[in-house]
């Protein structure tokens, strides 16, 4: 299988915390970690072009096995030459396994040891996902990093249910590895299979899941089942606990996290990879992130504000060219350009946050950078009429 | 007032028809004519950035006095430093007077010799437009070319109604010129006031309107009240008749026209300026123009077509990077990038059509170019499941 020594190398360890700076190498790009992966559910990061994503410094984006299997179909994408060619994205792609989406469709799923039957939300047609099927579909999609098919739970599930799900996740992990070994690559480059640690908010189950999945010696490990409704404190506690159990020499991916604050905190714990719909989804609701905190562009205080853009210290196309007053006008008038510019800014901001984090890990003063940045985030706070609390992994 | 000799110069007259190639100079740009002006109703050409418009070769865009007065308000735009700064557009802008929109609101307008009372479609608030008010608002917007406030009619109005409207349009033209002379420019560059020829489908009224408005010696003249529901043949007949009555040394603007075919035919008549929502609106419906004719990207025949883009001879970002199959997927999945890429292509295509027209006028073989281009447009025809017949000046 793939040589995980070539796949990931740590370059710098921060001296003030567990943050690390490193590099993931895939066929399509070199990914400096820590990294944020914008979510391109339907083979497009909503409203942005691949060119804009590259200009924001993105080196890897995420796409959804579940959505793409239903539309346009993974067969069609295979015919197009894989996701990269399909969506004209030259750098890396990670696909999730579909587990998260399938298990959120409680009412229309039939779950067994073999796999999950579910109906398409588009046309009601019946589909079956299993570890083998997920790997097969992800072969057709051709992402550089693919995820194991796991059993996902509601955050309020009881301990027996979580324990059963963890055990099934472990059994499915073995089936995924077997399928990954047996099904040849579809395109002329390797795909790296990551494991996913489940276990809800129970530390002993998290530890058990880590121990079992480490047996498989996968090239990377993700922590799943967080940022799904628990408190931030609970999320931090389980994330930190699980992170410390994961091997130091492999990428650690915290799925579905999170706010800029969350990302800084979890970088400090030693996580390397993040994805979240927050920058794109919030933009579509009029919320933008800045070094001074969150702003809702719909707020009437921006109506006649033609003297400043979203963030005076930001170098994105939106901040360099457009005032808050104009952006608010676009938003109030329902204009697509408004969504575009806010999304562009938010992705640029997330990538900028990541880039500066990398720089400060190299400098060895990440904790200090984190502290100052978090203080800055409160500057706009008193002006906000809305605090966003939503977490989420899908969009 | 402005010196119309500096404003417009004809450089080449085609020898095979009445087409002419020339240049309009405003403070913000040099506009090679014939020109197509994309419509940016609400201070944005729907879904595109100013940078993309420049990359498409646009030198002038159109905006709407009516819409901008209602939202965000012309006072706000004046505060922003005018439309150019507001929307970050460095080249020229033309604003229409609001007449077309106000007179389409039949049920909520009260029309008198003084002007028109109407209610906002956004919040029901009452507003008054008159020749003086329209000029005042257009001062606040600060476009390079502004239009006189005219009385617009349904295409099926009877002759007496049309005659009354023409006479009022003439009286209002005099009031517009007076207001234009008396109200100082808001910004440090001139605005050029164009007259609008009305008269429905009646040639003698068109002739009368031309004769009366020529007395005002305006820097440019537009033909209004066409492409509002009459047949293409009727439109061509009145457009050609009126065009020949207009002065040769001034820009002739055919408002709200039209399809690529319409534009080629009307360039041959001697028109210099065009605007239409067709490239932007059609894109949002999934219809794209190409040198081989129109394509509806939603058609299932494109679903697995990953071997070609919209138009193999087109150099736009959409055609250089994305297959018909991917564009269809974006469209079927309701993704903004689909609208963006189709709009970008359509505007690029219109500008390319215009640029090639200019080149062939200079070469002196425009009629031949027009004939070959129109023949090319039929190639995709048999594959289309939908023929678009919509005309329109607003969007």
Short mmCIF file of N, CA and C in Angstrom, two decimals, chain A residues 153 157-167 205:
data_model
loop_
_atom_site.label_atom_id
_atom_site.label_comp_id
_atom_site.label_asym_id
_atom_site.label_seq_id
_atom_site.Cartn_x
_atom_site.Cartn_y
_atom_site.Cartn_z
N UNK A 153 -23.45 8.64 14.86
CA UNK A 153 -24.56 8.66 15.82
C UNK A 153 -24.95 10.09 16.18
N UNK A 157 -26.94 9.76 21.91
CA UNK A 157 -27.13 8.30 21.96
C UNK A 157 -26.62 7.75 23.29
N UNK A 158 -27.25 6.65 23.78
CA UNK A 158 -26.78 6.11 25.06
C UNK A 158 -25.54 5.23 24.86
N UNK A 159 -24.90 4.90 25.95
CA UNK A 159 -23.58 4.29 25.90
C UNK A 159 -23.57 2.95 25.15
N UNK A 160 -24.63 2.15 25.33
CA UNK A 160 -24.69 0.85 24.64
C UNK A 160 -24.75 1.06 23.14
N UNK A 161 -25.56 2.02 22.72
CA UNK A 161 -25.66 2.30 21.28
C UNK A 161 -24.31 2.78 20.75
N UNK A 162 -23.66 3.67 21.49
CA UNK A 162 -22.35 4.17 21.04
C UNK A 162 -21.34 3.01 20.96
N UNK A 163 -21.36 2.15 21.98
CA UNK A 163 -20.41 1.03 22.01
C UNK A 163 -20.62 0.10 20.81
N UNK A 164 -21.89 -0.18 20.52
CA UNK A 164 -22.20 -1.01 19.35
C UNK A 164 -21.72 -0.34 18.07
N UNK A 165 -21.92 0.98 17.98
CA UNK A 165 -21.52 1.71 16.77
C UNK A 165 -20.01 1.70 16.62
N UNK A 166 -19.28 1.85 17.75
CA UNK A 166 -17.82 1.83 17.69
C UNK A 166 -17.34 0.45 17.22
N UNK A 167 -17.95 -0.59 17.76
CA UNK A 167 -17.54 -1.93 17.34
C UNK A 167 -17.83 -2.17 15.86
N UNK A 205 -14.37 4.66 25.20
CA UNK A 205 -14.70 4.17 23.86
C UNK A 205 -13.81 4.81 22.80
#
